[in-house]
Short mmCIF file of C-alpha atoms in Angstrom, two decimals:
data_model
loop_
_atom_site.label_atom_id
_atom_site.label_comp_id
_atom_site.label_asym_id
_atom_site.label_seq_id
_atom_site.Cartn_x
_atom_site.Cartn_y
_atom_site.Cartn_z
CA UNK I 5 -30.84 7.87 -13.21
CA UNK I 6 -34.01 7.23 -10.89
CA UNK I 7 -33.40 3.13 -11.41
CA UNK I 8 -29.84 3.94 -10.69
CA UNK I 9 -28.43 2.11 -13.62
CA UNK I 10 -26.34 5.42 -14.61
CA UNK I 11 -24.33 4.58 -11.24
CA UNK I 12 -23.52 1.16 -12.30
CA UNK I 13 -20.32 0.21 -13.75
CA UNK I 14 -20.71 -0.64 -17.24
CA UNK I 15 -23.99 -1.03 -17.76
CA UNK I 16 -25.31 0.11 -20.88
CA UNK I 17 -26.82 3.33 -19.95
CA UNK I 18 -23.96 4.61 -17.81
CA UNK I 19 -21.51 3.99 -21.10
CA UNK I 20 -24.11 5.70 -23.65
CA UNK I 21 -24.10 8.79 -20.81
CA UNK I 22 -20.82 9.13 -20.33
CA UNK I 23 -20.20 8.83 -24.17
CA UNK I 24 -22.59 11.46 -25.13
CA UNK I 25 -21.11 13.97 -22.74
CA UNK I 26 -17.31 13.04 -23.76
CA UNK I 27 -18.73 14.42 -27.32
CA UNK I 28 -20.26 17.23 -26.56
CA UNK I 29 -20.20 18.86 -23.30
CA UNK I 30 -22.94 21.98 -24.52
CA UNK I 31 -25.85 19.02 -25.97
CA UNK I 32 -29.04 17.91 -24.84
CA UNK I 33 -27.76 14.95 -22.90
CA UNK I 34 -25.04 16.80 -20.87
CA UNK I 35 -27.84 19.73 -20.07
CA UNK I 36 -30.03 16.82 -18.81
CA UNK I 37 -27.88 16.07 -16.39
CA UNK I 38 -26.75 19.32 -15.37
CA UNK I 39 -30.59 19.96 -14.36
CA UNK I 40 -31.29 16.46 -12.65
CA UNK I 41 -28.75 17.96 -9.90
CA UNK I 42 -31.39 20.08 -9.10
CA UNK I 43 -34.38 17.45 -9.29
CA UNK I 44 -37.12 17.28 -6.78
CA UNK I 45 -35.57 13.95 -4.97
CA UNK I 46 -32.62 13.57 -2.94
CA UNK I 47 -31.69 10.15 -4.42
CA UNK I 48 -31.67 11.48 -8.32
CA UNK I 49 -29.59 14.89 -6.86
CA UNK I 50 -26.65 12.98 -5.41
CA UNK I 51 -26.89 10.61 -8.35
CA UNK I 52 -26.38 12.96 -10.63
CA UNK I 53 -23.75 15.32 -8.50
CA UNK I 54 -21.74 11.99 -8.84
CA UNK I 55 -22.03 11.49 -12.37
CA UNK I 56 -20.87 15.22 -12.77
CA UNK I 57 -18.03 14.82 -10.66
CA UNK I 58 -16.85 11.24 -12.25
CA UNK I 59 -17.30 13.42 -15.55
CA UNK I 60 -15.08 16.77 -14.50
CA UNK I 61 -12.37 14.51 -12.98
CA UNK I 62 -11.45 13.92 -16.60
CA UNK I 63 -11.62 17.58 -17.81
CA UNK I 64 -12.60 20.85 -16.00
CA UNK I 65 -16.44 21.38 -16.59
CA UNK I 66 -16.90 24.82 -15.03
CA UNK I 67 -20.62 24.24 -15.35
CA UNK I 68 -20.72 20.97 -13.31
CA UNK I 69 -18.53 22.93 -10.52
CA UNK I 70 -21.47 25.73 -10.56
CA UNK I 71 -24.13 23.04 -9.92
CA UNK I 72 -22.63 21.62 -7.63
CA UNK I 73 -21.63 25.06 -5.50
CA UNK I 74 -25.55 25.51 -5.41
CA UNK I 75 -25.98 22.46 -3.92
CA UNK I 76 -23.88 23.40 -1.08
CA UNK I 77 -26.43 24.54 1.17
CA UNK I 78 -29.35 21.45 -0.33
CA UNK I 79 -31.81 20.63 2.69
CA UNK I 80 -30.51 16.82 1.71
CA UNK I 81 -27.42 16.15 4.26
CA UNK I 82 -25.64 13.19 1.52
CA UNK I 83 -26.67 16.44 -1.46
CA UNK I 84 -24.93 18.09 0.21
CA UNK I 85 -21.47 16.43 1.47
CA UNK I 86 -21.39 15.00 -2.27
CA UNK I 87 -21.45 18.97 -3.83
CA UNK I 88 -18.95 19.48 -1.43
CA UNK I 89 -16.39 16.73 -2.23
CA UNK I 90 -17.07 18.05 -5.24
CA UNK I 91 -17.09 21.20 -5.56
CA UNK I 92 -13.80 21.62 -2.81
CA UNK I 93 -11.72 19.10 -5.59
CA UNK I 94 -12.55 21.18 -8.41
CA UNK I 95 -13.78 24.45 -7.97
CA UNK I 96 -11.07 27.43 -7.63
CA UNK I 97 -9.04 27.58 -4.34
CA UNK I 98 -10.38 31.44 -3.91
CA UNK I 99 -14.11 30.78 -4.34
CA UNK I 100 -13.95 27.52 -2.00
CA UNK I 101 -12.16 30.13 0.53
CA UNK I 102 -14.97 32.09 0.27
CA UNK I 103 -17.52 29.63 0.65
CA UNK I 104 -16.26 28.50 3.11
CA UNK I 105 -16.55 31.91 4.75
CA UNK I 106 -19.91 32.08 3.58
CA UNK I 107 -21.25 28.24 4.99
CA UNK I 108 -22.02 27.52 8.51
CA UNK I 109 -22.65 23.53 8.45
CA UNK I 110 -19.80 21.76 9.59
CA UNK I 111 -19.27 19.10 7.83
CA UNK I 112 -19.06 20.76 4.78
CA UNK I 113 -16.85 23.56 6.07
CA UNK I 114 -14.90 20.40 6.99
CA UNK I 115 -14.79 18.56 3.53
CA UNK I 116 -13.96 22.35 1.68
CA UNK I 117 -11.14 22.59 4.38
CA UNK I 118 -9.81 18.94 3.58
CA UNK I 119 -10.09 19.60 -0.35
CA UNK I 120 -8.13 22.51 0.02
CA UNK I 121 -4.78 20.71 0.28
CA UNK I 122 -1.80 23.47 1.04
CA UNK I 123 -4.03 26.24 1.17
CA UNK I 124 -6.03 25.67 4.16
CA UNK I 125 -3.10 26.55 5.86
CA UNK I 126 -4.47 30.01 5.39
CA UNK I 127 -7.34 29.01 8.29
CA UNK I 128 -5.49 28.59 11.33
CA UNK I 129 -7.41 31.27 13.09
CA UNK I 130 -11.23 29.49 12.18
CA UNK I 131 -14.20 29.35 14.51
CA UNK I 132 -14.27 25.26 13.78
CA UNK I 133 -12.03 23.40 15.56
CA UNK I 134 -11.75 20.51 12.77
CA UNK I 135 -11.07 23.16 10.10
CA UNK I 136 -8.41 24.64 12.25
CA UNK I 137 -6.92 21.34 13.06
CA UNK I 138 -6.56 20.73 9.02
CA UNK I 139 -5.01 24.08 8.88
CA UNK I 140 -2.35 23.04 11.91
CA UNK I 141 -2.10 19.33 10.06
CA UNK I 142 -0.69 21.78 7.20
CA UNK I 143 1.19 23.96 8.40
CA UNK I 144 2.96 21.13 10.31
CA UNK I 145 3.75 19.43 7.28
CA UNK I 146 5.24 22.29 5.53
CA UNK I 147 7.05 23.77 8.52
CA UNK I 148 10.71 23.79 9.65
CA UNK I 149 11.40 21.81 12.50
CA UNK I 150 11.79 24.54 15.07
CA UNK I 151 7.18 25.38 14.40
CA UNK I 152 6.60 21.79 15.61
CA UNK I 153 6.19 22.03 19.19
CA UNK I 154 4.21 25.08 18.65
CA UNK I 155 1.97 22.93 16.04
CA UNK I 156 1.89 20.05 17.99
CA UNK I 157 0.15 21.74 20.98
CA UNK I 158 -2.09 23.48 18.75
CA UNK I 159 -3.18 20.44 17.22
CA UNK I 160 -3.79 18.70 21.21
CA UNK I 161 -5.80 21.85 21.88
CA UNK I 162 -8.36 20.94 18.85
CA UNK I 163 -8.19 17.44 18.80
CA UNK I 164 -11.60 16.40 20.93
CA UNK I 165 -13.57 18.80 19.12
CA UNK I 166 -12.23 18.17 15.93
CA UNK I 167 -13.03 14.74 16.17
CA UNK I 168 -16.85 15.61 15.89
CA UNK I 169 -16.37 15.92 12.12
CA UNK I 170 -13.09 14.25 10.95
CA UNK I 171 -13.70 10.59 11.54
CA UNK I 172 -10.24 9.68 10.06
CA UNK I 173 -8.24 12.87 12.03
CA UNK I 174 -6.19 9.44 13.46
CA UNK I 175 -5.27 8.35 10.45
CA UNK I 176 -4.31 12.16 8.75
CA UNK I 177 -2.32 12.98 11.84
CA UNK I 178 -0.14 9.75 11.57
CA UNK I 179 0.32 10.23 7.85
CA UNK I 180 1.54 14.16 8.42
CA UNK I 181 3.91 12.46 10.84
CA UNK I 182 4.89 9.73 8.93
CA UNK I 183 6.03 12.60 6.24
CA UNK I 184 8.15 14.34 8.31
CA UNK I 185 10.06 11.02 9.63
CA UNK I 186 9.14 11.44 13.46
CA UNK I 187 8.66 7.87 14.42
CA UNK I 188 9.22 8.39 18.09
CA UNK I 189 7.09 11.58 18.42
CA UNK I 190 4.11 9.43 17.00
CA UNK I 191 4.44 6.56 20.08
CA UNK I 192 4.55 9.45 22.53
CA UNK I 193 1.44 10.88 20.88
CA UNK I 194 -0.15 7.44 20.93
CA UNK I 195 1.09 7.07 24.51
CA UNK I 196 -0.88 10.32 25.25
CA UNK I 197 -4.24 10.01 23.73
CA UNK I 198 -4.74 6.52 24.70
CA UNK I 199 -4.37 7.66 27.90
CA UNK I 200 -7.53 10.01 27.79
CA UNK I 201 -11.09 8.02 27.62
CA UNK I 202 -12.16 11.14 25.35
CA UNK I 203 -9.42 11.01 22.82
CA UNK I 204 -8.32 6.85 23.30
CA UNK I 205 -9.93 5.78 19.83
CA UNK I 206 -8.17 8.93 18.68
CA UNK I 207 -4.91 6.97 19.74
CA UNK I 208 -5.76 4.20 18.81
CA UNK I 209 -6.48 5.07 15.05
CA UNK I 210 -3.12 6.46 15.35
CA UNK I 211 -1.57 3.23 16.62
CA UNK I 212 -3.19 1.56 13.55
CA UNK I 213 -2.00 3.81 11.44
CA UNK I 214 1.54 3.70 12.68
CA UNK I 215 1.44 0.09 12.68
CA UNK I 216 0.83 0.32 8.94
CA UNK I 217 3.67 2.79 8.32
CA UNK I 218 6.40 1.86 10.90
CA UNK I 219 8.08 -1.35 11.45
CA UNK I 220 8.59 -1.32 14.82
CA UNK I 221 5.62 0.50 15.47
CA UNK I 222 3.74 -2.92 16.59
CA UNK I 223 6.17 -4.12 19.18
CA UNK I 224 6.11 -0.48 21.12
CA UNK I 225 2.56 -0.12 20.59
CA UNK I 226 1.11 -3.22 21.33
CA UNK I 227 1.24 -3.57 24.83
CA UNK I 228 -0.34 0.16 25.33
CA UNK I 229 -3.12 -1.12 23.26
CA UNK I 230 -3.99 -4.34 25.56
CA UNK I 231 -3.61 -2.37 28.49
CA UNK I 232 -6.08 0.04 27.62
CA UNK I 233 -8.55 -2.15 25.87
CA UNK I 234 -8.89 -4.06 29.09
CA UNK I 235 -10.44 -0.81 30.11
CA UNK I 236 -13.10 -0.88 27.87
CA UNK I 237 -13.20 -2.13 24.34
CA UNK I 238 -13.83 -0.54 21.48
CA UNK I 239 -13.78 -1.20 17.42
CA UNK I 240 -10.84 1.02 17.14
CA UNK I 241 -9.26 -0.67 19.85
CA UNK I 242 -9.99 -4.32 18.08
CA UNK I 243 -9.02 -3.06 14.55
CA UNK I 244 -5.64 -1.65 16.19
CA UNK I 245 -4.83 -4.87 17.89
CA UNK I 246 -5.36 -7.00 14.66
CA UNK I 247 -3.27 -5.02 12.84
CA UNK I 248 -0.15 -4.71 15.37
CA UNK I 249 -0.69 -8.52 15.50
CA UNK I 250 0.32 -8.98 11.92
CA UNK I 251 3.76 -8.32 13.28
CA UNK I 252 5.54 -10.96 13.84
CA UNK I 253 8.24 -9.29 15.83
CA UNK I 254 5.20 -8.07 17.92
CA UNK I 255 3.83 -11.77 18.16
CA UNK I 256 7.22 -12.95 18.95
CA UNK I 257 7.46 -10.29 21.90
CA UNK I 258 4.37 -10.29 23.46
CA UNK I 259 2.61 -13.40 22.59
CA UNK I 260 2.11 -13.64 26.26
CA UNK I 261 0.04 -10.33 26.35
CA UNK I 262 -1.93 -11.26 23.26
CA UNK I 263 -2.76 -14.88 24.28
CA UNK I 264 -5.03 -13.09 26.70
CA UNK I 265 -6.51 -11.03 24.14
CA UNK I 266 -10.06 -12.52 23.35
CA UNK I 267 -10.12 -11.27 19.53
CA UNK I 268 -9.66 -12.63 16.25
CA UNK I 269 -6.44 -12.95 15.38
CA UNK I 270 -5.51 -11.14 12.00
CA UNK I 271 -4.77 -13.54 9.11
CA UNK I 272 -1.02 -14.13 8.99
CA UNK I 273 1.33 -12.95 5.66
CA UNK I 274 0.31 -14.75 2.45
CA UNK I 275 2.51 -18.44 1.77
CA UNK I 276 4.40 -18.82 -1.26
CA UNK I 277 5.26 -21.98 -0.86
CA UNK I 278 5.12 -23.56 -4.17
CA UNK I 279 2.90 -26.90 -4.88
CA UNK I 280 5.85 -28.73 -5.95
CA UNK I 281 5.73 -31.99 -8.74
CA UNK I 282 8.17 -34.76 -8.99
CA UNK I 283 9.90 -35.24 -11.81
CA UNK I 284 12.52 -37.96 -12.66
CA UNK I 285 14.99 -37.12 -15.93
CA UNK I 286 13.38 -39.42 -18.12
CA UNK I 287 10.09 -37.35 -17.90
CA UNK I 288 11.69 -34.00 -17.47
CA UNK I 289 13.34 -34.51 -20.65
CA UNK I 290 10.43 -35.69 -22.18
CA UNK I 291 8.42 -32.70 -21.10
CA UNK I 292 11.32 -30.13 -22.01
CA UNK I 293 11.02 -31.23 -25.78
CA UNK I 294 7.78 -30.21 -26.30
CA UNK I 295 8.72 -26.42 -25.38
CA UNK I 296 10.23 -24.12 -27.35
CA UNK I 297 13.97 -23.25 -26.92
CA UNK I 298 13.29 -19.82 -26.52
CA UNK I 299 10.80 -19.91 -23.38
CA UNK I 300 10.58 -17.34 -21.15
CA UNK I 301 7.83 -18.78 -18.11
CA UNK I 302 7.83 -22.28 -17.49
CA UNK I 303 5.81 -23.93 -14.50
CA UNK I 304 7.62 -26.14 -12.44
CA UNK I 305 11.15 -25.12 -14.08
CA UNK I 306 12.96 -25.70 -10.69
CA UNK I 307 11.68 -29.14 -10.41
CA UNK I 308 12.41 -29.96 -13.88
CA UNK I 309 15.88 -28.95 -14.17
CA UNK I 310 16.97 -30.31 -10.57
CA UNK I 311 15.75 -33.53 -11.92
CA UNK I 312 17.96 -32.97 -15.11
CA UNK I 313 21.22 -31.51 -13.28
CA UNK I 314 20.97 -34.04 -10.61
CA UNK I 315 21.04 -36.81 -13.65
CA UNK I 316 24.14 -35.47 -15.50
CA UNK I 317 24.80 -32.26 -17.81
CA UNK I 318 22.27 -30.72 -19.44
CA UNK I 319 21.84 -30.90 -23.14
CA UNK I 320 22.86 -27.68 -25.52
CA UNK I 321 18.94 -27.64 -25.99
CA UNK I 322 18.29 -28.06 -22.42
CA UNK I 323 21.08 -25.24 -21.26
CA UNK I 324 19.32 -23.02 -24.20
CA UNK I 325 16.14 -23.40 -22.42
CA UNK I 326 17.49 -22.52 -19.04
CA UNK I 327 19.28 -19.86 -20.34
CA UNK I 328 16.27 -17.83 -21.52
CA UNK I 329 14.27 -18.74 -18.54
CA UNK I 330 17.08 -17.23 -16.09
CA UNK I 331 17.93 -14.27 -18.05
CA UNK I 332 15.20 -12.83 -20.52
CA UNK I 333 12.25 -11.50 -18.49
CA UNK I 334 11.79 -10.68 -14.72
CA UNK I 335 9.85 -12.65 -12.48
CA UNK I 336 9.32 -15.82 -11.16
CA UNK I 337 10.95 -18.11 -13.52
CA UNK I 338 13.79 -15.89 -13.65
CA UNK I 339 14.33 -16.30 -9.79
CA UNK I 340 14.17 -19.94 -9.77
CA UNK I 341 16.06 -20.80 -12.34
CA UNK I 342 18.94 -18.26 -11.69
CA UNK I 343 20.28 -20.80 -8.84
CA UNK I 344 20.29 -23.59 -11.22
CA UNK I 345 22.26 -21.41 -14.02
CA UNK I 346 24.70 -20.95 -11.49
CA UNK I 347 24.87 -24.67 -10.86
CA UNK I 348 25.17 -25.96 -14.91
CA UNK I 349 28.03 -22.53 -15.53
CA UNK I 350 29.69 -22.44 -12.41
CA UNK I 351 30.82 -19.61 -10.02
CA UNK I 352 31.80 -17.55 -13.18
CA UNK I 353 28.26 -16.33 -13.53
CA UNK I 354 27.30 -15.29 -9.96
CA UNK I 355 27.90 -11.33 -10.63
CA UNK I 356 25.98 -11.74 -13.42
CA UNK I 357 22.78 -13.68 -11.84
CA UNK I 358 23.17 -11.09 -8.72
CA UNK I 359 22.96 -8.47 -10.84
CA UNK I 360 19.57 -9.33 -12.35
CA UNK I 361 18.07 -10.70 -8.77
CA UNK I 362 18.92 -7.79 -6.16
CA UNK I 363 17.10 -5.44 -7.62
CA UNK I 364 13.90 -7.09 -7.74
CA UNK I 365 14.17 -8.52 -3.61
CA UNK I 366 11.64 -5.36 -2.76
CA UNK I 367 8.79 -6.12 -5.05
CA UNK I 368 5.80 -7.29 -3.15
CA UNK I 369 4.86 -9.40 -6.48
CA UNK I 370 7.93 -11.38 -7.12
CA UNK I 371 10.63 -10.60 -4.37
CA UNK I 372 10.09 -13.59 -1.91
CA UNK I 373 10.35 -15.73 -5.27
CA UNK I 374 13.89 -13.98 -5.92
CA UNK I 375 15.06 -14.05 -1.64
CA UNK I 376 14.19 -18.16 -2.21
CA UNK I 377 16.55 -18.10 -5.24
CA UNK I 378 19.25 -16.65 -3.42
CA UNK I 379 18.60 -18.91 -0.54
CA UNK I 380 19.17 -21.69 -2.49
CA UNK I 381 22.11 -20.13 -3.89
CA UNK I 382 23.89 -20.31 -0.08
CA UNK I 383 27.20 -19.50 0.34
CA UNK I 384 27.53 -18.03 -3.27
CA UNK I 385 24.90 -15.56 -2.54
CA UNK I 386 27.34 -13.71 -0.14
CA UNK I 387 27.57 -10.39 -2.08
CA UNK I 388 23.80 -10.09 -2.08
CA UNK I 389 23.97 -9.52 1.70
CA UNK I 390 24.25 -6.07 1.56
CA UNK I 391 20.99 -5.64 -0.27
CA UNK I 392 19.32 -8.73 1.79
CA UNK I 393 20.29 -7.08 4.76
CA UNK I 394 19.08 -2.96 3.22
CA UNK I 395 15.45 -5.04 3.27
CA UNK I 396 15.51 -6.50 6.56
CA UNK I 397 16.80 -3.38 8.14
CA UNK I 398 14.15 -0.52 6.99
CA UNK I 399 12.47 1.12 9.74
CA UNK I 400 9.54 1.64 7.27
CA UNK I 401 6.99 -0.05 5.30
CA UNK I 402 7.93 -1.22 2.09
CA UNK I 403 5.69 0.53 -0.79
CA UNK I 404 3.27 -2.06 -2.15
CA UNK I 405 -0.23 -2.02 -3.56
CA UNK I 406 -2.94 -4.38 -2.38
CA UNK I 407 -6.81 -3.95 -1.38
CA UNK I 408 -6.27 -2.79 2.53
CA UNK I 409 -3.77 -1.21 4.77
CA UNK I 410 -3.56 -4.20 6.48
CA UNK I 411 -3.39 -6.52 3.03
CA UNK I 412 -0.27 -4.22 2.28
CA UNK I 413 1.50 -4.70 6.07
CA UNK I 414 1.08 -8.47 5.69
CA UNK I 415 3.07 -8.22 2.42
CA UNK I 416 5.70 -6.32 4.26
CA UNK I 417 5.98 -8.52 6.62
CA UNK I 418 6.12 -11.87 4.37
CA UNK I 419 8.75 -9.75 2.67
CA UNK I 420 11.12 -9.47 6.05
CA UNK I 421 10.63 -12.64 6.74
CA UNK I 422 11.34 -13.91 3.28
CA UNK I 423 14.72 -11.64 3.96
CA UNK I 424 15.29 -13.24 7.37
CA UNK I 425 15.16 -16.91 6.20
CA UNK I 426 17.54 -16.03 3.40
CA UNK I 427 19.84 -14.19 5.22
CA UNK I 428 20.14 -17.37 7.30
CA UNK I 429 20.72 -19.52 4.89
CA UNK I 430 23.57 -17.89 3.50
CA UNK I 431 24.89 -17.04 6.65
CA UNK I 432 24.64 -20.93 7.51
CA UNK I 433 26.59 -22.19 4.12
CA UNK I 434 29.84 -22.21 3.56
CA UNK I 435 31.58 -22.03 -0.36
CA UNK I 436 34.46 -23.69 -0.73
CA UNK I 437 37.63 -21.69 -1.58
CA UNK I 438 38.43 -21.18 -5.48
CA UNK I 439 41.44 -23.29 -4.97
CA UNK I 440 39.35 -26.49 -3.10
CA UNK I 441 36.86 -26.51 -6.03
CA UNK I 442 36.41 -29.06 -8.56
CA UNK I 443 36.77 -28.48 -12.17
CA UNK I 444 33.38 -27.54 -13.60
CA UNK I 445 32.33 -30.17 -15.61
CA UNK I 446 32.98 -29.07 -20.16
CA UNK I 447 29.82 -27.70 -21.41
CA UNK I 448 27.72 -29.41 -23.67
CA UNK I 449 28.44 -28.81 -27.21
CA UNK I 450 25.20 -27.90 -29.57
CA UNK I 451 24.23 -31.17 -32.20
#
C-alpha cells in the first residue's frame, strides 16, 4: 500500500490482495485493510478507501461502507471526498440522508447528494445551493411537463452558487434535458447563461454538452459561442468551440465566423478509406486458391473479385467463396462483397443482400463499410433509402462507444456523412427497367 503497488493494475500485489479478500472477506488480509483506512497518513487512507470501494463494487461489504462513513469528516480533504464517493454509492439511502443532515462540508454534502440518484429529490428545501440544485435536476427529470417552468427557474435561482461545488453542473443539466427531449429549451438556456460573465462557462459547458447530444446543436450554437469568446476567452469557451467545430454542417455554415477563430481546430471524423491493391485475374485467381472455400474475412475481397468479375464469370469455387464472404458473418467483408454478389446473381438477390446490410448502417464499427456497399450498389440500392435516409435524418446522436465525448461526435458525424455520400449516389444512378435488362449470364456449374 505505502509504495502504491496495491493501486496498480495487475501488478502482483494488487492480484494476491484482491484474491485473498474474494476468499474470505472476515481473514487477516481483508482486516488489514479495513484498518489501513484509518492509518496515520493521508496517502495510505485514500489508498486503501479505494481498494475497499473497488472491492464492495463487486459485493456489498457492510464493513468497508462503515470505514468509510468514519472517514467522512477525516482532516485529509482527498480522505475525505474518496469516503464519500464511497460511502454515498454504497451505503443505505436513509443513513446517507442522515449524514448528510449531520455534515457541514460542502463538497461532501455535494458528492452524498449526487450519489443519491432519485432520492435527493427529497432535498429541495437544503441550506446548499448545489445540493438543492441536484434535488431540482431530479425532480425535473421525473416531473410531468406542466413542473418544468417552475423547475427551470428554480434551477436559474441556484445555478451561480451551485457552481462553487459541481464543476460538471453544465454537463448534468444538459443531460437531464437531453432526457426529457427539449432540444430548443437547451439553446435558449445556452442563449441565457452565456449571456451572464458569472454563469458564461456555465453555458458554455452546456453548449458542449449539447453539441455532443444534438445534431443541430453546433450550427445554432456556434455563432453564440464566437461572439462571446471574443469577450474574453476561456477553456470552456475553447473546448466548446472545438467540439461544435466537429460539425460539419456547422463548418459548412459558418466557416466564415470560425476562420477568425484563433484556436485549434478539432481533428476531423476518422477516414475509412481503404488502402486499396491491384489485382489482375491471373493473380486474383492465384491468390483465391490458396483460401479455403468456406472463408468468412478476406482482406482485399473487393479488389479481388472486381478483378475476377471484370475478367468473365466466376468459377463454382470462386462464387462459393464469395458466397460465404457476403452472407455468413457481419462486418466488413460482408459489406463489400454484398455489391459484388449482386453483380455475379443478378437483381434476384437484392432483397436478400438489403436485408442483411440495413440493419447494420448505424454501427459506429462497421456501418460506413456497409453505406459504401450500398453506394456501390447505385440504383439497385433504392429500397434501402428509407433506412439511409432514418440515419441522415436523426436529430440526435447516434449511440456509440469510444474514449471521449468528442471521439464519439466525430463518429456520428463520419456516420452522416457516410449516409449523405450514399444517398447521393443512389439518387444519381439510374437501373435500367426489368424489361431493358440483359439476360444474366448461366451460372457456373461446380467440377
Amino acid at each position: 500500500m505505502t509504495d502504491g503497488t496495491a493501486a496498480t493494475p495487475a501488478h502482483p500485489s494488487r492480484v494476491a490482495l484482491f484474491k485473498a479478500i474474494r476468499t474470505d472477506r472476515t481473514g487477516p488480509v481483508a482486516t488489514r485493510l479495513l484498518q489501513l483506512a484509518h492509518a496515520d497518513s493521508p496517502f495510505v487512507r485514500r489508498g486503501a478507501l479505494n481498494l475497499l470501494h473497488d472491492l464492495a463494487g463487486e459485493r456489498h461489504w457492510p464493513e468497508a461502507v462503515d470505514a468509510a462513513a468514519t472517514r467522512l469528516s477525516d482532516p485529509d480533504e482527498a480522505v475525505r471526498r474518496q469516503a464519500a464517493y464511497f460511502f454515498g454509492h454504497h451505503g443505505e439511502p436513509a443513513l446517507v440522508l442522515a449524514a448528510l443532515g449531520e455534515l457541514t462540508d460542502p463538497v461532501v454534502r455535494t458528492l452524498l447528494a449526487r450519489a443519491l440518484g432519485p432520492t435527493v429529490a427529497q432535498l429541495t428545501d437544503d441550506d446548499l445551493a448545489s445540493v438543492r440544485f441536484l434535488a431540482h435536476l431530479e425532480a425535473l427529470r421525473a416531473g410531468p411537463a406542466t413542473r418544468w417552468h417552475r423547475l427551470d427557474t428554480a434551477l436559474l435561482d441556484d445555478v451561480r452558487e451551485a457552481a462553487h461545488h459541481l464543476d460538471d453542473l453544465g454537463r448534468v443539466w444538459g443531460q437531464a434535458l437531453y432526457g426529457l427531449g427539449r432540444e430548443h429549451e437547451t439553446y435558449a438556456l445556452v442563449a441565457r447563461l452565456l449571456a451572464d460573465p458569472a454563469t458564461r462557462d456555465i453555458g458554455a459547458d452546456l453548449a458542449r454538452e449539447a453539441c455532443h447530444d444534438w445534431r443541430a446543436a453546433p450550427v445554432r450554437l456556434l455563432p453564440l459561442l464566437v461572439r462571446h469568446r471574443g469577450q474574453g476567452a476561456t477553456p470552456a469557451l475553447d473546448a466548446a468551440l472545438a467540439t461544435a467545430s466537429t460539425s460539419r454542417a456547422a463548418s459548412r455554415t459558418h466557416g466564415s465566423l470560425l476562420a477568425e477563430v484563433p484556436f485549434p481546430p478539432s481533428p476531423r471524423a476518422r477516414q475509412t478509406a481503404s488502402t486499396s491493391t491491384a489485382y489482375d485475374s491471373t493473380a486474383a485467381a492465384a491468390l483465391l486458391a490458396t483460401k479455403p472455400v468456406g472463408v468468412v474475412r478476406l482482406a482485399h475481397a473487393r479488389e479481388l473479385f472486381t478483378a475476377l468479375l471484370d475478367a468473365g464469370p466466376l468459377t463454382f469455387r470462386q462464387a462459393a467463396q464469395l458466397y460465404n464472404l457476403t452472407f455468413r458473418r457481419p462486418g466488413r467483408s460482408q459489406a463489400e462483397c454484398a455489391p459484388l454478389w449482386l453483380r455475379h446473381a443478378g437483381p434476384s438477390v437484392l432483397p436478400r443482400l438489403l436485408a442483411l446490410m440495413t440493419p447494420h448502417l448505424a454501427d459506429y464499427a462497421i456501418g460506413e463499410h456497409y453505406l459504401a456497399g450500398l453506394a456501390r450498389m447505385g440504383g439497385h440500392a433504392r429500397p434501402a433509402l428509407p433506412a439511409v435516409t432514418a440515419l441522415i435524418d436523426r436529430r440526435t446522436r447516434i449511440p456509440v462507444n469510444d474514449s471521449t465525448r468528442d471521439a464519439e461526435t466525430r463518429l456520428d458525424e463520419s456516420l452522416l456523412a457516410a449516409a449523405l455520400n450514399t444517398r447521393r449516389a443512389i439518387l444519381a444512378d439510374e437501373v435500367p427497367q426489368p424489361h431493358a435488362q440483359p439476360s444474366p449470364p448461366a451460372q457456373p456449374s461446380p467440377r
